[in-house]
Short mmCIF file of C-alpha atoms and ligand atoms in Angstrom, two decimals:
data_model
loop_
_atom_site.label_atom_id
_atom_site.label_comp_id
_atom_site.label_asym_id
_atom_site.label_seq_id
_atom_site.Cartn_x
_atom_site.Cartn_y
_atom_site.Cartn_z
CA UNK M 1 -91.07 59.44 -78.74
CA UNK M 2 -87.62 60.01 -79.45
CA UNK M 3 -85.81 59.06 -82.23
CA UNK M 4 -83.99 56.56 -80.83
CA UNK M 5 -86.67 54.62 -79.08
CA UNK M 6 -88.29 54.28 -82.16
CA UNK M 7 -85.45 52.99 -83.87
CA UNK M 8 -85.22 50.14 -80.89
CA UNK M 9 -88.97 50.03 -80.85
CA UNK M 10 -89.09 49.18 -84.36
CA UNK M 11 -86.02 47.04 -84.56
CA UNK M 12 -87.34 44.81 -82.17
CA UNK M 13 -90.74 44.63 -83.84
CA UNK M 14 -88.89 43.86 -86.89
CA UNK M 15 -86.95 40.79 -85.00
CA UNK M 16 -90.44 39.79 -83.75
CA UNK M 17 -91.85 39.43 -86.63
CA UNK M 18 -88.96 37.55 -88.74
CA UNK M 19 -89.28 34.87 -85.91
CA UNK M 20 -92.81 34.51 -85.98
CA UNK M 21 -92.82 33.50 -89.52
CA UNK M 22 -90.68 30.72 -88.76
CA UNK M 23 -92.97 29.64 -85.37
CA UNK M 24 -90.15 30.85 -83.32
CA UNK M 25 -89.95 32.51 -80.01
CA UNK M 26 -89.51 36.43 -80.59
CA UNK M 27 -88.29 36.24 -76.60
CA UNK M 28 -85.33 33.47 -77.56
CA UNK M 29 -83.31 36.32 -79.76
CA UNK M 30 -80.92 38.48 -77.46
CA UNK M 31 -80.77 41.94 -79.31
CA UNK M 32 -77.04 42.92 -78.87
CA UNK M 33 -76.91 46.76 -79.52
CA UNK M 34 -73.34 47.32 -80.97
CA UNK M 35 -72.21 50.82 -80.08
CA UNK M 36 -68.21 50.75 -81.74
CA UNK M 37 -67.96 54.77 -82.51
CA UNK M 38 -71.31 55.50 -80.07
CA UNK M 39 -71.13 57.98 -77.09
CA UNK M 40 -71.56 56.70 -73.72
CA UNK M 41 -74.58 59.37 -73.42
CA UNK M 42 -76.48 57.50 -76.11
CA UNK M 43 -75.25 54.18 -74.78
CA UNK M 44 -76.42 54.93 -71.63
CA UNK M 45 -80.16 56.30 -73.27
CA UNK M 46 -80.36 53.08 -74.95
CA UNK M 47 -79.82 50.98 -71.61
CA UNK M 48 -82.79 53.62 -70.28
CA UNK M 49 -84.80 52.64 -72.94
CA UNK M 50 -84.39 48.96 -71.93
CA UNK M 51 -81.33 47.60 -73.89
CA UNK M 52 -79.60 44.88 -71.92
CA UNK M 53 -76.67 43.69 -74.40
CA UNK M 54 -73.84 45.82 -75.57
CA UNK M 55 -71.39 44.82 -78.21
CA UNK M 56 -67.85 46.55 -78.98
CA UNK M 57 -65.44 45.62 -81.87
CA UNK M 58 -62.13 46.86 -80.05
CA UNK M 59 -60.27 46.30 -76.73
CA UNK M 60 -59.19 50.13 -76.77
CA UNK M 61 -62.47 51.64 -77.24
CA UNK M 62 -64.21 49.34 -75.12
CA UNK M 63 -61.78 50.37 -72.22
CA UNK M 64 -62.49 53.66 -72.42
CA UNK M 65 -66.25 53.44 -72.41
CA UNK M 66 -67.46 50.04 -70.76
CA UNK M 67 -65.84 50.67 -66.81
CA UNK M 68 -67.55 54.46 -67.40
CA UNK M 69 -71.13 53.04 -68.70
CA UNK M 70 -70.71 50.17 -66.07
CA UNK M 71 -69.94 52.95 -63.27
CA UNK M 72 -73.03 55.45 -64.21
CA UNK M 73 -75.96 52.64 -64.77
CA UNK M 74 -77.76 51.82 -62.38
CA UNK M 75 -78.66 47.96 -63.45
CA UNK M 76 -76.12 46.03 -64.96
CA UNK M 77 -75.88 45.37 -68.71
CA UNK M 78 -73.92 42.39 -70.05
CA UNK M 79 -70.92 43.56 -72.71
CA UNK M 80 -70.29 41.43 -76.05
CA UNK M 81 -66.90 41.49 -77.69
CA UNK M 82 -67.75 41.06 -81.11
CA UNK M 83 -64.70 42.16 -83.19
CA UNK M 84 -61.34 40.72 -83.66
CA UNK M 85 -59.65 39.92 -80.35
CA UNK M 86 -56.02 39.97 -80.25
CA UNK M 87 -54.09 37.49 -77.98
CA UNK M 88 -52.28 40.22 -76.61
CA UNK M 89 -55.56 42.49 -75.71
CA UNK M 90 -56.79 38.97 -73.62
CA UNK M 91 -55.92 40.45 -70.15
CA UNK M 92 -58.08 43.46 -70.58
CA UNK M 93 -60.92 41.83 -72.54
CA UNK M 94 -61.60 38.86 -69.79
CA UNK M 95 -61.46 42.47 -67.47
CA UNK M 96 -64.13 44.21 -69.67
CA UNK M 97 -66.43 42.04 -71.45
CA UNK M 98 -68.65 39.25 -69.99
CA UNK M 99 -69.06 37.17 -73.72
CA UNK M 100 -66.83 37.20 -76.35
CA UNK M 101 -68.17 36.16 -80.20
CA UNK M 102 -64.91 35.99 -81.64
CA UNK M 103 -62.67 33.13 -80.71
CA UNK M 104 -61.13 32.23 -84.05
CA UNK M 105 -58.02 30.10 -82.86
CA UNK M 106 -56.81 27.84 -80.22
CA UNK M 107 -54.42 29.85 -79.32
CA UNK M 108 -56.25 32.81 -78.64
CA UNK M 109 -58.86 30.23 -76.72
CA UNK M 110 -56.01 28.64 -74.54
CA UNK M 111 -54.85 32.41 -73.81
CA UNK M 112 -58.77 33.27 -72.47
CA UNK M 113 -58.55 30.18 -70.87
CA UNK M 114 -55.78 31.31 -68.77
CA UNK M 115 -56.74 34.56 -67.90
CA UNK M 116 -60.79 33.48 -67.18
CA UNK M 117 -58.79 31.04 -64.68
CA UNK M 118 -56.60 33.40 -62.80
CA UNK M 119 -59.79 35.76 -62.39
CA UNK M 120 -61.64 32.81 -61.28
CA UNK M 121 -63.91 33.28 -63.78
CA UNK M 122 -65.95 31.14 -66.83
CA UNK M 123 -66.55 32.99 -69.93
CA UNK M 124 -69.13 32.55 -72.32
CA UNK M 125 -67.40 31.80 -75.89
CA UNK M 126 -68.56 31.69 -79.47
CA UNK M 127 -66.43 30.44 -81.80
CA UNK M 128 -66.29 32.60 -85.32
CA UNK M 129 -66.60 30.76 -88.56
CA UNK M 130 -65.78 32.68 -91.76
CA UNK M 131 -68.68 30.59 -93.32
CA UNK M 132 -68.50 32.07 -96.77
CA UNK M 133 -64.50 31.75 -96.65
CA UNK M 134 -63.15 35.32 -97.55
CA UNK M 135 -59.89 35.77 -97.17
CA UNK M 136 -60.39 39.11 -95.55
CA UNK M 137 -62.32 37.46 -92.64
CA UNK M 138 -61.84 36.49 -89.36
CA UNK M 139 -62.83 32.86 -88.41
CA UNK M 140 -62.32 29.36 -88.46
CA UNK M 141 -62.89 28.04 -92.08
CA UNK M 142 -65.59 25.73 -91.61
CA UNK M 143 -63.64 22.72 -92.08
CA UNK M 144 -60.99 23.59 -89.56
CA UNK M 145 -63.79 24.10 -86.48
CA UNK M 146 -64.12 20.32 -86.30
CA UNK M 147 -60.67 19.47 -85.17
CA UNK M 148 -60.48 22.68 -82.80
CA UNK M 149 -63.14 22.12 -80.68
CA UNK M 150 -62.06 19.20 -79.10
CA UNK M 151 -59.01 20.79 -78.07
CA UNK M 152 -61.03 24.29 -76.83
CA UNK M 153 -63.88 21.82 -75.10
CA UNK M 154 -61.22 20.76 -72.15
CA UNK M 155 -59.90 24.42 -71.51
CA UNK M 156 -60.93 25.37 -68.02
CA UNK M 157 -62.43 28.80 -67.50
CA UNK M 158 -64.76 28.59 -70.92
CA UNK M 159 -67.62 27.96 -71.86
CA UNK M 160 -68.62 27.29 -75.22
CA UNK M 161 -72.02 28.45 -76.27
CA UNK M 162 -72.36 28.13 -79.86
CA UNK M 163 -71.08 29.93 -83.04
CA UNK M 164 -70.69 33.36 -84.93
CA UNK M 165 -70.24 34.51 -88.15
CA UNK M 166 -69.94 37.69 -90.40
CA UNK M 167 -72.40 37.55 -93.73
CA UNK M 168 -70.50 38.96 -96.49
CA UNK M 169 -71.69 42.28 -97.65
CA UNK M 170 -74.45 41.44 -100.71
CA UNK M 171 -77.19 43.46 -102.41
CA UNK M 172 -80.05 41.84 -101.17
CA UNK M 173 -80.61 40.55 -97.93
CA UNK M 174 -81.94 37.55 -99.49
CA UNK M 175 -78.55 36.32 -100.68
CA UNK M 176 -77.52 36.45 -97.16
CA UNK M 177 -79.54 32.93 -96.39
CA UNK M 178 -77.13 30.39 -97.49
CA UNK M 179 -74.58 31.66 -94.93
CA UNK M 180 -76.76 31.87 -91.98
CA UNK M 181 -78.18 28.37 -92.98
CA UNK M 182 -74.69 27.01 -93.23
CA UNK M 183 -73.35 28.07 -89.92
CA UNK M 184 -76.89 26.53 -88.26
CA UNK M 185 -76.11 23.49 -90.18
CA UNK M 186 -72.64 23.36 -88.94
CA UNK M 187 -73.40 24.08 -85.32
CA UNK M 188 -76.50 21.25 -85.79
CA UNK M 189 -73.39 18.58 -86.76
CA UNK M 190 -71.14 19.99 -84.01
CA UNK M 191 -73.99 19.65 -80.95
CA UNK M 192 -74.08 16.26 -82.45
CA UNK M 193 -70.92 15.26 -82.29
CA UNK M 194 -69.76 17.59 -79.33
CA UNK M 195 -72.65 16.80 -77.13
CA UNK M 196 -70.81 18.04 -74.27
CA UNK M 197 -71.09 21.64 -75.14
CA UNK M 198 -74.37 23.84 -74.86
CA UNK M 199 -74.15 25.21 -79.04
CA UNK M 200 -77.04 27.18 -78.27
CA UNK M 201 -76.46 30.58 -79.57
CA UNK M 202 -75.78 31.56 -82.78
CA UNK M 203 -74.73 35.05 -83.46
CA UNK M 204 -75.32 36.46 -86.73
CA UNK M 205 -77.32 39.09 -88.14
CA UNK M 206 -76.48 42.22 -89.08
CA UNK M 207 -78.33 45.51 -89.87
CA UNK M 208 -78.33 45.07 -93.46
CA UNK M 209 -79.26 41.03 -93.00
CA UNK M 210 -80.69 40.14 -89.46
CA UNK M 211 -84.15 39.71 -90.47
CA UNK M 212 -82.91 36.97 -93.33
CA UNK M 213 -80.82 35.62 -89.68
CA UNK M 214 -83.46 35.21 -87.00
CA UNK M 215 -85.33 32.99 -90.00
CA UNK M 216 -82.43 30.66 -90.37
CA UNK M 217 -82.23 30.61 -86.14
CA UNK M 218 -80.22 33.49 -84.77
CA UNK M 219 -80.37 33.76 -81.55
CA UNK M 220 -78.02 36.56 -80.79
CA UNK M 221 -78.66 39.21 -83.67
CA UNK M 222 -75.77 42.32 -83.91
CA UNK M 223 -76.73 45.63 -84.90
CA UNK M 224 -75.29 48.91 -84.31
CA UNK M 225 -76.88 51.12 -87.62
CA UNK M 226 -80.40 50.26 -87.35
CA UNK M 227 -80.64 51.84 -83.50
CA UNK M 228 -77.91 54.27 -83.52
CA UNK M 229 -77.84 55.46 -87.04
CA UNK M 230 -75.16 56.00 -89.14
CA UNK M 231 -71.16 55.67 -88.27
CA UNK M 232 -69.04 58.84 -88.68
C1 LIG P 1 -70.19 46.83 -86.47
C2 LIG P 1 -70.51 45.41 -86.26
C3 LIG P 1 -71.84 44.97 -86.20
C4 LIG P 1 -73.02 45.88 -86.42
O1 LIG P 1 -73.08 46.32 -87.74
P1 LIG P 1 -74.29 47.19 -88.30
O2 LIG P 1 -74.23 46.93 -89.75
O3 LIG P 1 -74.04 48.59 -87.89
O4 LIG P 1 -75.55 46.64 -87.69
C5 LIG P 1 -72.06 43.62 -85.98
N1 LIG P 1 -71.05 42.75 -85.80
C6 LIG P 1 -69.76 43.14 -85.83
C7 LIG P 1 -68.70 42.12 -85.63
C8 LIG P 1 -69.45 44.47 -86.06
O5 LIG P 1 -68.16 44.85 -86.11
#
């Protein structure tokens, strides 16, 4: 085998098994291969090798590679935007990506909103919660998510699916857990009180913290090292 079905072999295994010690579903966790710095050769080897979701970090990047990838494949693959959107990179995201993790205003909501609309299209939305509330994150602060979503509910040309959120970096996977918890207790209050909403997916889980994840209830785990090695 080659090295890097192996690495997806055994990164899936290791999913598997982190939601079978919770009674879970291993088939309920999307694997979202992020390939920010990745070659479209390798991209395209992991798609052979059976990977269906692809996550960038940057509008610019993702431009250059996604319409390529998209072009040369021969099944389609859905593309996550994962990393900081800028409202003025909207028009070329709603282009390139077909579910973006990282709505962390209104504003940049009622933007998507407007551009999903003239394409005729409905995006699939997470909304980003800096859970552990670092000031160099991206996100809602937790308390601020409440009072958005009924204002990014009504926008036409979204749909919210649930939420996302960056674990800060920590020594031990372990000390991961109260974030991940947090953001499923937060989206638990939300599909309470925002019934109107799906909230099913939660995105978080990294390479360094996705097992620790899919046992608090991931259901979208990001992970670019474990497959694809390390970044330049
Ligand atoms: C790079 C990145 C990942 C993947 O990180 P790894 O540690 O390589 O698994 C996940 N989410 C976001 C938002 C990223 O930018």
């Amino acid at each position: 085998m080659e090295e890097l079905e192996v690495r997806i072999k055994r990164v899936k295994e290791r999913i598997a098994e982190a939601a079978l010690r919770k009674g879970r579903n291993p088939q309920e966790i999307i694997l979202v291969a992020v390939t920010k710095t990745v070659e479209p050769e390798r991209i395209m080897a992991a798609a052979e090798l059976g990977i269906e979701h692809f996550g960038e970090n940057r509008v610019q990047e993702a431009l250059e590679k996604i319409p390529r990838i998209n072009f040369l494949l021969p099944k389609p693959v859905t593309w996550h935007m994962v990393g900081h959107l800028q409202t003025n990179k909207v028009p070329k995201a709603v282009r390139l990506f077909d579910f973006i993790h990282s709505i962390d205003s209104v504003r940049l909501a009622v933007e998507l909103s407007k551009r999903a609309v003239s394409l005729g299209k409905t995006i699939p939305i997470l909304l980003e919660v800096n859970i552990s509330g670092e000031a160099t994150k991206f996100g809602f602060h937790p308390d601020e998510v409440e009072r958005a979503v009924p204002e990014i509910l009504p926008l036409p040309g979204l749909s919210v699916q649930g939420l996302m959120t960056i674990a800060p970096i920590v020594q031990e996977p372990e000390e991961a857990r109260p974030y991940f918890r947090a953001l499923r207790e937060l989206r638990d209050r939300l599909a309470e009180k925002f019934p109107q909403a799906s909230w099913k997916h939660l995105s978080m889980g990294m390479t360094d913290d996705f097992e620790v994840a899919v046992e608090e209830g991931a259901t979208m785990v990001r992970i670019g090292r474990a497959i694809f090695g390390e970044r330049r």
